[in-house]
PDB file of C-alpha atoms and ligand atoms in Angstrom:
ATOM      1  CA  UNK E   1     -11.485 -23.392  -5.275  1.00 32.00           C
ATOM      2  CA  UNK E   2     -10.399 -21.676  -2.020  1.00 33.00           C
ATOM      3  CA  UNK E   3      -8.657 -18.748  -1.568  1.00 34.00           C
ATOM      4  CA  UNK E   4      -6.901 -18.068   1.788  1.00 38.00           C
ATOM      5  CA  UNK E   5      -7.007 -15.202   3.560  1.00 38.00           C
ATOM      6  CA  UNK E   6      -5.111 -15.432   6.434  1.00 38.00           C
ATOM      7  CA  UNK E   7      -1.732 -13.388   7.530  1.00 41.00           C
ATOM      8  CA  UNK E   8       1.059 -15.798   7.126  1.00 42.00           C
ATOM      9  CA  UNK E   9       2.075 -16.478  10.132  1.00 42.00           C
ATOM     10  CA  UNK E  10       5.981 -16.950  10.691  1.00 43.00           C
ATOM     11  CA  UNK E  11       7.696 -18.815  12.298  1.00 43.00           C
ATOM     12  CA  UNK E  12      11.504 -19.123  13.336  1.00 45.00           C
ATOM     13  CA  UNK E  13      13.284 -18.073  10.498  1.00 44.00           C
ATOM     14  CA  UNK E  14      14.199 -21.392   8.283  1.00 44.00           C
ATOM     15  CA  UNK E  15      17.623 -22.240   6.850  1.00 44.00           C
ATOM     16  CA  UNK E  16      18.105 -20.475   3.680  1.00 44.00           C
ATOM     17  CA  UNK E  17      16.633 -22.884   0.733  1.00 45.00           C
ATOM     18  CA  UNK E  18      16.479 -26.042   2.728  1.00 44.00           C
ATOM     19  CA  UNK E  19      13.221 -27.223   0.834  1.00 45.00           C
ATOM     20  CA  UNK E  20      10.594 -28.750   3.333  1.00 48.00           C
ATOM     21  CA  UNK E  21       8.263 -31.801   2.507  1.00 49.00           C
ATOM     22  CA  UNK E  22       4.450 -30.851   3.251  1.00 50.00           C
ATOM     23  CA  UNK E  23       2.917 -34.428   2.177  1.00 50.00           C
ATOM     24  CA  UNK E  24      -0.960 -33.952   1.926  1.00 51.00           C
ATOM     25  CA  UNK E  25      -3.393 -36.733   1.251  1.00 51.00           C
ATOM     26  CA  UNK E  26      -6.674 -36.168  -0.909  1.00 46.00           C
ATOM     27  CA  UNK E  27      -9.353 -38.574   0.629  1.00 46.00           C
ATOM     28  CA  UNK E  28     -11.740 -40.393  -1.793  1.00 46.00           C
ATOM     29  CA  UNK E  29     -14.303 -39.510  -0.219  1.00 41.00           C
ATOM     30  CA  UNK E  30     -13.669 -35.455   0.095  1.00 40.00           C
ATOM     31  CA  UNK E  31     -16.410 -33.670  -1.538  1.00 38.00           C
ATOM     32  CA  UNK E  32     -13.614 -31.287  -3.796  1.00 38.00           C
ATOM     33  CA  UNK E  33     -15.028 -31.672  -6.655  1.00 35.00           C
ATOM     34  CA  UNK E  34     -12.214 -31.639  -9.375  1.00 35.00           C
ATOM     35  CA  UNK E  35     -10.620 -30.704  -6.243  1.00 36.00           C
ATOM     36  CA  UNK E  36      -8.723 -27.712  -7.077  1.00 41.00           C
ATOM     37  CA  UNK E  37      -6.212 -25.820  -4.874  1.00 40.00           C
ATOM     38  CA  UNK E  38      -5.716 -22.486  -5.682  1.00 39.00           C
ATOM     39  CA  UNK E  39      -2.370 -21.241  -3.930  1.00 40.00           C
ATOM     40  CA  UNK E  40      -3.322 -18.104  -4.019  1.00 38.00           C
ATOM     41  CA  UNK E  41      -2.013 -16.555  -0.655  1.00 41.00           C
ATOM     42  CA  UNK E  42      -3.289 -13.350  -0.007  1.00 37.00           C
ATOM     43  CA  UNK E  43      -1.502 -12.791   2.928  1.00 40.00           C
ATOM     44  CA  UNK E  44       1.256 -12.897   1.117  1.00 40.00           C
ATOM     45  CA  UNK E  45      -0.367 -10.766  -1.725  1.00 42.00           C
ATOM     46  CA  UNK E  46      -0.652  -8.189   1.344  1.00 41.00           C
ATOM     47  CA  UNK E  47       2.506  -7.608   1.806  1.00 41.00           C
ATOM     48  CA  UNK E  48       3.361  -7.173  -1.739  1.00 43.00           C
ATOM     49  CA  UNK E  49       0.655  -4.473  -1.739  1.00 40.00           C
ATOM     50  CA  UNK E  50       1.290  -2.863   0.873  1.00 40.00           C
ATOM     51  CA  UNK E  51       4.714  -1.685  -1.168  1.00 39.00           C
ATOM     52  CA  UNK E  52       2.327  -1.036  -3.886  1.00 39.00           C
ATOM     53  CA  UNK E  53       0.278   0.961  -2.034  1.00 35.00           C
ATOM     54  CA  UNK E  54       2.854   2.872  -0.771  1.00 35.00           C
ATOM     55  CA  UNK E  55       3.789   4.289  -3.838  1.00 34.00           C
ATOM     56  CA  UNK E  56       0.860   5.145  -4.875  1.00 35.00           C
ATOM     57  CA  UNK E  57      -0.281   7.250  -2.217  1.00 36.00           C
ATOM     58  CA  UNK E  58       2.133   9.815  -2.027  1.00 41.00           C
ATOM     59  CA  UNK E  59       0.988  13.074  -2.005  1.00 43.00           C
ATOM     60  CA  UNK E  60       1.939  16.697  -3.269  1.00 52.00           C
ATOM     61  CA  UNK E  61      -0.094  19.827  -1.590  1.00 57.00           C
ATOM     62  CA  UNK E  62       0.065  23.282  -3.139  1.00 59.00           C
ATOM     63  CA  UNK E  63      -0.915  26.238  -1.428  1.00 58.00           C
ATOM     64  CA  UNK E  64      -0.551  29.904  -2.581  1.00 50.00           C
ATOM     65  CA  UNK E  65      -2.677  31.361   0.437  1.00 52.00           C
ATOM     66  CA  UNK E  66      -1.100  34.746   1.600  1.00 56.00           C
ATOM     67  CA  UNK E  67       1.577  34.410  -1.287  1.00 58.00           C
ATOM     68  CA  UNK E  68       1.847  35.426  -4.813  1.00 77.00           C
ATOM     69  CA  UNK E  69       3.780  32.017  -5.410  1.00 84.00           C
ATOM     70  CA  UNK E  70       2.575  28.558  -5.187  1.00 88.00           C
ATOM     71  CA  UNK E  71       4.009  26.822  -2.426  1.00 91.00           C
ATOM     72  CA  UNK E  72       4.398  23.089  -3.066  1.00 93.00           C
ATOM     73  CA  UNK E  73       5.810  20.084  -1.044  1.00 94.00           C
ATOM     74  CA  UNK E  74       6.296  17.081  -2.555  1.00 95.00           C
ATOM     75  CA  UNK E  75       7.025  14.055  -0.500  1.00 94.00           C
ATOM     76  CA  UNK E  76       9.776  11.341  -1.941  1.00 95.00           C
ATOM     77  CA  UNK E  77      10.599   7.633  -0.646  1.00 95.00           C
ATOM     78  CA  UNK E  78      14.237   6.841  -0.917  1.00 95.00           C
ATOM     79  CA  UNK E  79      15.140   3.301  -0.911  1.00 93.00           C
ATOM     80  CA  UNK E  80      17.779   1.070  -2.710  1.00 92.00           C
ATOM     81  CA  UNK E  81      17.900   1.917  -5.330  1.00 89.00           C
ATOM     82  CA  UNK E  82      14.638   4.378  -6.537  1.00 92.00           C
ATOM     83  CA  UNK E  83      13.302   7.600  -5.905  1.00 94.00           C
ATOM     84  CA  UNK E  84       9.145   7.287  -6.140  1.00 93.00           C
ATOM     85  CA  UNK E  85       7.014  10.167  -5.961  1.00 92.00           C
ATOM     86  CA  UNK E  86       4.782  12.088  -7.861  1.00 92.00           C
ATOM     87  CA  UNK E  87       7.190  14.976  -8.494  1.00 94.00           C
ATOM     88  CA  UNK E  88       5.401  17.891 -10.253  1.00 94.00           C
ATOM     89  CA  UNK E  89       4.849  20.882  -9.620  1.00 93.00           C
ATOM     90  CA  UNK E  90       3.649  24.070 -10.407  1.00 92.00           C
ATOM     91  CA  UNK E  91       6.229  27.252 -11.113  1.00 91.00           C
ATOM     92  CA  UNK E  92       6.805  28.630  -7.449  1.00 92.00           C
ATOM     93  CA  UNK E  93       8.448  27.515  -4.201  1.00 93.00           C
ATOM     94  CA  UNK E  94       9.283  23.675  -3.918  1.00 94.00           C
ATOM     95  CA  UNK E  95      10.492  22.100  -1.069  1.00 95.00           C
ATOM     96  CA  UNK E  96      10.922  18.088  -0.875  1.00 95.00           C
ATOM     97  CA  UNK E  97      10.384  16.173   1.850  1.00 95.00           C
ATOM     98  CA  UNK E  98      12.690  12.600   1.986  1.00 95.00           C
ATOM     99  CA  UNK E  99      11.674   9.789   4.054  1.00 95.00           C
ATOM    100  CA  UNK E 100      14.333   7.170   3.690  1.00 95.00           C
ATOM    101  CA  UNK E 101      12.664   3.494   3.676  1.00 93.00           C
ATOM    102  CA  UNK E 102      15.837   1.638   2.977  1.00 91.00           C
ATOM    103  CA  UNK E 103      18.414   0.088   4.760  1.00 90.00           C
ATOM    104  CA  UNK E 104      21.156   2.181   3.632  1.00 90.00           C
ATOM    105  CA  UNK E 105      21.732   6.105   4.031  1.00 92.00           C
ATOM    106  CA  UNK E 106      20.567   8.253   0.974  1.00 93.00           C
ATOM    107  CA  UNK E 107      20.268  11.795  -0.074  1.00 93.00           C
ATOM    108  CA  UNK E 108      18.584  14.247  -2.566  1.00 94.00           C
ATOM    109  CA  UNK E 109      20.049  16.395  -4.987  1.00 94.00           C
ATOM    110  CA  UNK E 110      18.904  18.560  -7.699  1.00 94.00           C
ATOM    111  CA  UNK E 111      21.574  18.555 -10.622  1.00 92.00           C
ATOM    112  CA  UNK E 112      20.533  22.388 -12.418  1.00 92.00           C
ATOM    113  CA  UNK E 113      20.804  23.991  -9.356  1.00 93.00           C
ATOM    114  CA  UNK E 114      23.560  22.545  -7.167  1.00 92.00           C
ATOM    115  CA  UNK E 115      22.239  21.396  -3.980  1.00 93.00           C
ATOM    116  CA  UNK E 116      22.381  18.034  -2.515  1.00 93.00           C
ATOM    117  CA  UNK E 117      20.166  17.416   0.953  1.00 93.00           C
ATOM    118  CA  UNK E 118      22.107  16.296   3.954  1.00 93.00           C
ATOM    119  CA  UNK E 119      22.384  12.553   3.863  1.00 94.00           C
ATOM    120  CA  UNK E 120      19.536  10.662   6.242  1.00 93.00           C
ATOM    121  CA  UNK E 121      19.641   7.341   7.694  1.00 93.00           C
ATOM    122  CA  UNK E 122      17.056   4.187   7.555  1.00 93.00           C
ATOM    123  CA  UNK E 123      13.980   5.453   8.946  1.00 94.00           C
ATOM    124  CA  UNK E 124      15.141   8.964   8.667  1.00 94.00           C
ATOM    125  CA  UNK E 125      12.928  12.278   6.730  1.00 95.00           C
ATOM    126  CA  UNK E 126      14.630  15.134   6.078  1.00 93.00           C
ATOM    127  CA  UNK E 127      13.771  18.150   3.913  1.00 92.00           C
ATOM    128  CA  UNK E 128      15.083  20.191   1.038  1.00 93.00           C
ATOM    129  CA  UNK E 129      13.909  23.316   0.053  1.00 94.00           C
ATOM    130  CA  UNK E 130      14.667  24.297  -3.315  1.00 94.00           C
ATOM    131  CA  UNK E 131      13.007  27.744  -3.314  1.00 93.00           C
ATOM    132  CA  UNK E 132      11.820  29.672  -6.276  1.00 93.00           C
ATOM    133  CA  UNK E 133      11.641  26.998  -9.667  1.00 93.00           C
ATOM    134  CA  UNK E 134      10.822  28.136 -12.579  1.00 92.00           C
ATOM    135  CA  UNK E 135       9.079  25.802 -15.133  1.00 92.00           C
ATOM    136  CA  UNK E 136      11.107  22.935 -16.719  1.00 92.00           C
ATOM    137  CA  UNK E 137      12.222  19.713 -15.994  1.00 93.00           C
ATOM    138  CA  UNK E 138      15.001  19.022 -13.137  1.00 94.00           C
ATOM    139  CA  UNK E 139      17.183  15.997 -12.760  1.00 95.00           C
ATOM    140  CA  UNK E 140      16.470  14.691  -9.070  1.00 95.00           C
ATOM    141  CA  UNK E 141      19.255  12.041  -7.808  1.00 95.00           C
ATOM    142  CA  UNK E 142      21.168  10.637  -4.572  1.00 93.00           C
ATOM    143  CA  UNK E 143      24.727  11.585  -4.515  1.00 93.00           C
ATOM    144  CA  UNK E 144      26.409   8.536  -2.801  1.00 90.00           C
ATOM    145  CA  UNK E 145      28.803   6.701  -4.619  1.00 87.00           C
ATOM    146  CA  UNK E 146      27.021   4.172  -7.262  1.00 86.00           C
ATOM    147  CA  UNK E 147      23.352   5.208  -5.957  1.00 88.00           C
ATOM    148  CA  UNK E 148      22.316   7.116  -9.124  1.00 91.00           C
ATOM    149  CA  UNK E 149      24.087   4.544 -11.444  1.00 88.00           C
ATOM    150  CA  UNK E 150      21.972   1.784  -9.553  1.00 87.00           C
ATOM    151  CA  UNK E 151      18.454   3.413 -10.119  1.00 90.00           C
ATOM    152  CA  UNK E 152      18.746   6.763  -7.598  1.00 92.00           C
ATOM    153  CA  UNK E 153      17.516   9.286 -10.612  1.00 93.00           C
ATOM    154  CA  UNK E 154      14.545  10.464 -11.547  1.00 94.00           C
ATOM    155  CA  UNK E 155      13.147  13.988 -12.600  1.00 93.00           C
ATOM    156  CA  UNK E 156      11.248  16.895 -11.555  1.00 95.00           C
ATOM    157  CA  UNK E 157       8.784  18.472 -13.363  1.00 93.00           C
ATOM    158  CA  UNK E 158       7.708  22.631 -12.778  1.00 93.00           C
ATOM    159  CA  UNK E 159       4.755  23.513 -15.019  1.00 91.00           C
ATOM    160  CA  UNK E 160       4.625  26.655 -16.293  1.00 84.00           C
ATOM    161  CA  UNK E 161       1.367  29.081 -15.514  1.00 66.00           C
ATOM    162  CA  UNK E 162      -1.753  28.054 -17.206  1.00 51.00           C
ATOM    163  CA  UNK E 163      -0.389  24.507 -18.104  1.00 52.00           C
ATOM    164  CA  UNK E 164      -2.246  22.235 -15.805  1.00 48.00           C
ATOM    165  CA  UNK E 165      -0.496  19.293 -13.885  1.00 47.00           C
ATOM    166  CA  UNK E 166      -1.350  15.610 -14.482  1.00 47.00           C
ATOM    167  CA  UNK E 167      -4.260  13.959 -13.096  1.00 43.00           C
ATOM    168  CA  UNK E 168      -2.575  12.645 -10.111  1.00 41.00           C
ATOM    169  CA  UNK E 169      -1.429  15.525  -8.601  1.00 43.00           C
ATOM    170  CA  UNK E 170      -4.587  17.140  -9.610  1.00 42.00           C
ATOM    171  CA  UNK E 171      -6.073  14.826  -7.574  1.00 42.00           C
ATOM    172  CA  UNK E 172      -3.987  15.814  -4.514  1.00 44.00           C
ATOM    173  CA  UNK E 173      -3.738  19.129  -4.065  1.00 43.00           C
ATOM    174  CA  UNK E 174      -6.756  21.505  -4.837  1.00 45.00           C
ATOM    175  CA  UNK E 175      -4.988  25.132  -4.882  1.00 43.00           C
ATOM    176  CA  UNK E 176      -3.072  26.598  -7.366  1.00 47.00           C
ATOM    177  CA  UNK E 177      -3.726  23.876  -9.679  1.00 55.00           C
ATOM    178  CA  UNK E 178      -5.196  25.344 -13.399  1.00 64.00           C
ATOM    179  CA  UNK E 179      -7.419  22.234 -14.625  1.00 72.00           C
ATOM    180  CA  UNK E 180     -10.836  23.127 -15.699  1.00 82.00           C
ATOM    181  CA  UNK E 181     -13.620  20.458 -14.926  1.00 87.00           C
ATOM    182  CA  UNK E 182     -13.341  18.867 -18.924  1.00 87.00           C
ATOM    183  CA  UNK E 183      -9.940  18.727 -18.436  1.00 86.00           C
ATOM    184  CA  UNK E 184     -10.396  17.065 -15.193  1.00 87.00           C
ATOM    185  CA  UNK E 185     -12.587  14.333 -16.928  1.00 90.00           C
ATOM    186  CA  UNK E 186     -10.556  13.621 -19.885  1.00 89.00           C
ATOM    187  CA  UNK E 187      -7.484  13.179 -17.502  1.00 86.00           C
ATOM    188  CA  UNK E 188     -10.116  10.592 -15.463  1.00 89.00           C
ATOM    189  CA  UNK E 189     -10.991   8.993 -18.501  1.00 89.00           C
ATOM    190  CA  UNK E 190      -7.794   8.343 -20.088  1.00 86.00           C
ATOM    191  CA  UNK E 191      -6.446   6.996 -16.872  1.00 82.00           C
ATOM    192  CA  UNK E 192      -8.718   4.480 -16.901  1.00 85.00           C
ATOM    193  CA  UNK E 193      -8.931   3.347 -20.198  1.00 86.00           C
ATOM    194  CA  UNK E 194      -5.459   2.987 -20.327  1.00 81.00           C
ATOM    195  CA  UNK E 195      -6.229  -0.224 -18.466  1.00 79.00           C
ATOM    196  CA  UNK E 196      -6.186  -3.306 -19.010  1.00 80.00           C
ATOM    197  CA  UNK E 197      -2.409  -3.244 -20.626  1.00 81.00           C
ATOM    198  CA  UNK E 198       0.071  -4.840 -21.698  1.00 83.00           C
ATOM    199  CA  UNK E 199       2.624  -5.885 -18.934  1.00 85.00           C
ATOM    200  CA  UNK E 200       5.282  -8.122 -18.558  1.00 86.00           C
ATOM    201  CA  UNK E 201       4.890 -11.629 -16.759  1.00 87.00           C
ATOM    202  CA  UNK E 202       1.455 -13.725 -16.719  1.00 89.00           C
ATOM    203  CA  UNK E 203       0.379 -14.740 -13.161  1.00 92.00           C
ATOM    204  CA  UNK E 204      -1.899 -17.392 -11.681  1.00 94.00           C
ATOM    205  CA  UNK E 205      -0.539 -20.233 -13.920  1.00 95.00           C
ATOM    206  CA  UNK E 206      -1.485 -24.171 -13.679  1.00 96.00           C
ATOM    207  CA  UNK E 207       1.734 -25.500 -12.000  1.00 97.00           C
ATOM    208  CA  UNK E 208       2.534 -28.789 -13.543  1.00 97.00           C
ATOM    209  CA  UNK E 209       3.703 -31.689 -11.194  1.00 97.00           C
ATOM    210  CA  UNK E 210       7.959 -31.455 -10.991  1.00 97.00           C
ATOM    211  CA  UNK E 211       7.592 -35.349 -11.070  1.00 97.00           C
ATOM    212  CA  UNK E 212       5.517 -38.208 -10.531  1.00 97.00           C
ATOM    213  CA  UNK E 213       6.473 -40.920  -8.127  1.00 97.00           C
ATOM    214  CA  UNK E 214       6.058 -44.587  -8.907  1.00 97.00           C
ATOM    215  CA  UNK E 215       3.320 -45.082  -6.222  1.00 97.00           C
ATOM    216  CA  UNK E 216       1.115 -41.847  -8.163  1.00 96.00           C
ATOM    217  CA  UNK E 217       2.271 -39.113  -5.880  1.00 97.00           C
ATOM    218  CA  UNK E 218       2.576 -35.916  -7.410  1.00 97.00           C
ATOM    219  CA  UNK E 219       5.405 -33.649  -6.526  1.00 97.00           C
ATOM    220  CA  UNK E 220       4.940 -29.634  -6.434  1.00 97.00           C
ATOM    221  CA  UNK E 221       7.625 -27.480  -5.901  1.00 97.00           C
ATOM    222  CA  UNK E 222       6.889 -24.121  -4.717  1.00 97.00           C
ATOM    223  CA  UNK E 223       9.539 -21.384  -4.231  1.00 97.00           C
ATOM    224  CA  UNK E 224       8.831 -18.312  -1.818  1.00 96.00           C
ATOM    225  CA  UNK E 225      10.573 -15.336  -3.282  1.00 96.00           C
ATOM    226  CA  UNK E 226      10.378 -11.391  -3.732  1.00 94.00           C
ATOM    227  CA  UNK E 227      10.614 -10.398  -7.732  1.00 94.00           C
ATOM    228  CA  UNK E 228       9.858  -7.003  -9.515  1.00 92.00           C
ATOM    229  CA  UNK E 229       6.562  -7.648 -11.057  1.00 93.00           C
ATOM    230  CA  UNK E 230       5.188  -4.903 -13.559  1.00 91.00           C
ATOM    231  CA  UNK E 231       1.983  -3.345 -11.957  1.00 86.00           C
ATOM    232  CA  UNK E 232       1.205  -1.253 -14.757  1.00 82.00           C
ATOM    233  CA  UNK E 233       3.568  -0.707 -18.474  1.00 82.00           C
ATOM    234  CA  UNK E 234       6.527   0.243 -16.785  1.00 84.00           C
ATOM    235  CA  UNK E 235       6.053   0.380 -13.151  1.00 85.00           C
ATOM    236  CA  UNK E 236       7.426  -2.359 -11.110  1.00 88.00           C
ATOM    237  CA  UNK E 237       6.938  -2.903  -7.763  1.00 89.00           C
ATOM    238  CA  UNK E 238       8.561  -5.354  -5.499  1.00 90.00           C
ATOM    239  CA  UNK E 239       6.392  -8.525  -5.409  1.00 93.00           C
ATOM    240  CA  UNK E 240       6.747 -11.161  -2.851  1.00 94.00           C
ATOM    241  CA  UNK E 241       5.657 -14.566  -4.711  1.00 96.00           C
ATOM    242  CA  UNK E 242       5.437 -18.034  -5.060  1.00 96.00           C
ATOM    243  CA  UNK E 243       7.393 -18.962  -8.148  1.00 97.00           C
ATOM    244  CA  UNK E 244       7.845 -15.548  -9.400  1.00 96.00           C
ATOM    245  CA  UNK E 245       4.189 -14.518  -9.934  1.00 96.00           C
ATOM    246  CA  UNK E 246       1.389 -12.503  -8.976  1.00 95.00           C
ATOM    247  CA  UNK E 247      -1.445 -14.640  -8.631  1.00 94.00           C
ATOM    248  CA  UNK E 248       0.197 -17.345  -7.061  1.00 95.00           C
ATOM    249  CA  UNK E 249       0.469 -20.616  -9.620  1.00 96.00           C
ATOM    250  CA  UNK E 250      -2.376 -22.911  -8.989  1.00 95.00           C
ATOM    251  CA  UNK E 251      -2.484 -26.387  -8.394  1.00 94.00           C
ATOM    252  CA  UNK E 252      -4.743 -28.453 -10.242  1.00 93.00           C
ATOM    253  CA  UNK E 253      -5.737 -32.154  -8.878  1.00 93.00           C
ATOM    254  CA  UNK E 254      -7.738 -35.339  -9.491  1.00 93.00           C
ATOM    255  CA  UNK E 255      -9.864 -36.834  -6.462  1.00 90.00           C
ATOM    256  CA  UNK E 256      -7.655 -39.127  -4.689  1.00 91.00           C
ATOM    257  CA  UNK E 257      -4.241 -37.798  -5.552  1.00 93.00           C
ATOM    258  CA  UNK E 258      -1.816 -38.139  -2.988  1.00 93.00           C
ATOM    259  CA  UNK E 259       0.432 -34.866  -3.261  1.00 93.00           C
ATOM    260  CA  UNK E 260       3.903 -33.715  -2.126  1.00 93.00           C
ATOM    261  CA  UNK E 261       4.427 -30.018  -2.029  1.00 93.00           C
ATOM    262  CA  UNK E 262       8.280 -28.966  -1.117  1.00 95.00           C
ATOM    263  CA  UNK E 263       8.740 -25.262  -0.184  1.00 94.00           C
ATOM    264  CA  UNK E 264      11.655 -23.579  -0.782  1.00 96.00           C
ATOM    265  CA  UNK E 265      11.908 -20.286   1.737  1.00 95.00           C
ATOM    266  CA  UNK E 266      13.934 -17.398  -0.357  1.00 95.00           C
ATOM    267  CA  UNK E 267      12.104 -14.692   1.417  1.00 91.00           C
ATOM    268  CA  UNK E 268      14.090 -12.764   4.510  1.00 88.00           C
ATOM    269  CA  UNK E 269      11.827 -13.879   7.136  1.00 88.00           C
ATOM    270  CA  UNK E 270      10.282 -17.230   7.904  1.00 90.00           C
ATOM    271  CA  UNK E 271       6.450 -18.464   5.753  1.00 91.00           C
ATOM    272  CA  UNK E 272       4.658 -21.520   5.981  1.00 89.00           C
ATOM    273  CA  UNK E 273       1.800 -22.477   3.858  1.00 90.00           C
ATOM    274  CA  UNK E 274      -1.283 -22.741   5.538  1.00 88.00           C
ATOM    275  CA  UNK E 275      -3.815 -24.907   3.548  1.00 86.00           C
ATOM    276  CA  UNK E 276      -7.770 -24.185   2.731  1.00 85.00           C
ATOM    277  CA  UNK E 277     -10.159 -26.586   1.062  1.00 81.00           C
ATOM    278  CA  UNK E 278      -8.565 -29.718   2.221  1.00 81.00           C
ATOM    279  CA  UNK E 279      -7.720 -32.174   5.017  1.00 83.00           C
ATOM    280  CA  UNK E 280      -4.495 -31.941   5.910  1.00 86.00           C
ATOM    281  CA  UNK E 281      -2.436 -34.083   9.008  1.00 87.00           C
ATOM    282  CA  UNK E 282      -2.556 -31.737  12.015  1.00 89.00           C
ATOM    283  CA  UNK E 283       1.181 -31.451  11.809  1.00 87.00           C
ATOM    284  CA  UNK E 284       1.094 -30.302   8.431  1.00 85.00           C
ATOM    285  CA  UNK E 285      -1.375 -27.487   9.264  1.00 86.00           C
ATOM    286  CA  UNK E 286       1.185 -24.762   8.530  1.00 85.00           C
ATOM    287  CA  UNK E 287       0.700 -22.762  11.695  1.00 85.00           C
ATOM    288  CA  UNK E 288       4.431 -22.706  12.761  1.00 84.00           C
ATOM    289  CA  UNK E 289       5.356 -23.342  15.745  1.00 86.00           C
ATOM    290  CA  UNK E 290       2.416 -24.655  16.416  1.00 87.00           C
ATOM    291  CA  UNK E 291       1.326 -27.767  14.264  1.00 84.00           C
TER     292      UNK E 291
HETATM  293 CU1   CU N 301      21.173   6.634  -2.128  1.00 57.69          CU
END
């Protein structure tokens, strides 16, 4: 079994699903085992992380110091089409902070009380301050046209005195936050037992050969792609894949199977596949441009 754990490197970006042939021969005498090839790329994992990551990272910070009110700022990535963020907070002053991490401009508005943010561009943060909230929950959406119907909505929760906030802010912001230590644990606790659970797709599966030649050779096809894959019961998170899952399928051989493996590049930039665990022709290596 290998698992490899290099960066992908890329290479000029290949013609849209042109698939490649990357032949490789299993010696007899390689000492493999049952010879297995686990295409588990973790480079490519990365990447998909990394947007995982990002979401769960953000932030909220509460301070009351030199105010009667809570002060809170909650930070919010806008992208096509979803609004992430952990947006609660306690009754008091709220002011959002947008970073846009699309392509496409975006705004924030808040639906009860009538203001929408100015718009800001690809790369752009701009802030909305909302003022005094009292407790309830807010609708939070982007204004331009088909944005909300596409995914742009979410809400905003105030708390009301005395009611606590969820775990994850808690876990944020340490002022003006009303969670006694119990109530702390319990919140730790059922966080993580609610795991593992149920979610949608299977990864890691044994990929079956898409044919068999006549001379024994066994043909894998392997498709490079970006899918929503559910993290957690109902979060998805945008996965970049072989074959639509998260682990990678693997590839099961015999000694002494001669293999074809044809990649199919649906991702926006270029990929190779960079093979561990076996002998490969130098100019099948998968460093491109290189061999
Ligand atoms: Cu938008």
């Amino acid at each position: 079994m290998t698992i490899i754990d290099e960066q992908p490197v890329s290479g000029p970006a290949p013609a849209p699903r042109r698939p490649s042939s990357v032949p490789v021969r299993m010696e007899k005498g390689e000492t493999l085992g049952t010879a297995w090839i686990l295409a588990f790329v973790l480079g490519a994992m990365a990447i998909g992380m990394i947007g995982f990551v990002s979401l769960i990272i953000f932030a909220s910070s509460t301070s009351d110091s030199g105010s009667s009110v809570p002060q809170t700022t909650l930070e919010v990535n806008l992208r096509e089409f979803s609004i992430d963020g952990d947006l609660v907070a306690p009754a008091g002053e709220v002011t959002l902070v947008m970073e846009n991490t699309g392509s496409m401009d975006h705004n924030l508005g808040v639906r009860e009380l009538g203001v929408i943010s100015p718009n800001v561009g690809p790369g752009g943060t701009v802030q909305l301050a909302l003022g005094e909230l009292a407790p309830g929950t807010y609708e939070v959406f982007c204004s331009i046209a088909g944005h909300e119907a596409s995914g742009m909505v979410t809400s905003l929760t105030v708390t009301g005195e005395g009611e606590g906030t969820p775990a994850a802010s808690a876990a944020g912001g340490h002022g003006g936050i009303d969670m006694d230590f119990a109530a702390m644990d319990a919140a730790m606790m059922e966080s993580m037992l609610a795991f593992p659970a149920e979610t949608e797709g299977k990864g890691n599966p044994i990929l079956e050969p898409t044919e068999v030649r006549p001379d024994g050779t066994k043909v894998f096809d392997l498709t490079a792609e970006i899918v929503d894959w559910e993290v957690e019961p109902g979060k998805f998170v945008e996965a970049w894949t072989y074959n639509g899952v998260v682990p990678a399928p693997q590839i099961v051989l015999d000694r002494g199977d001669d293999i074809e493996v044809r990649v199919v590049n649906n991702l926006p930039l270029g990929t190779d596949i960079h093979w561990h665990g076996v002998h490969t022709p130098n100019d099948q290596d998968g460093v491109a441009p290189y061999t």
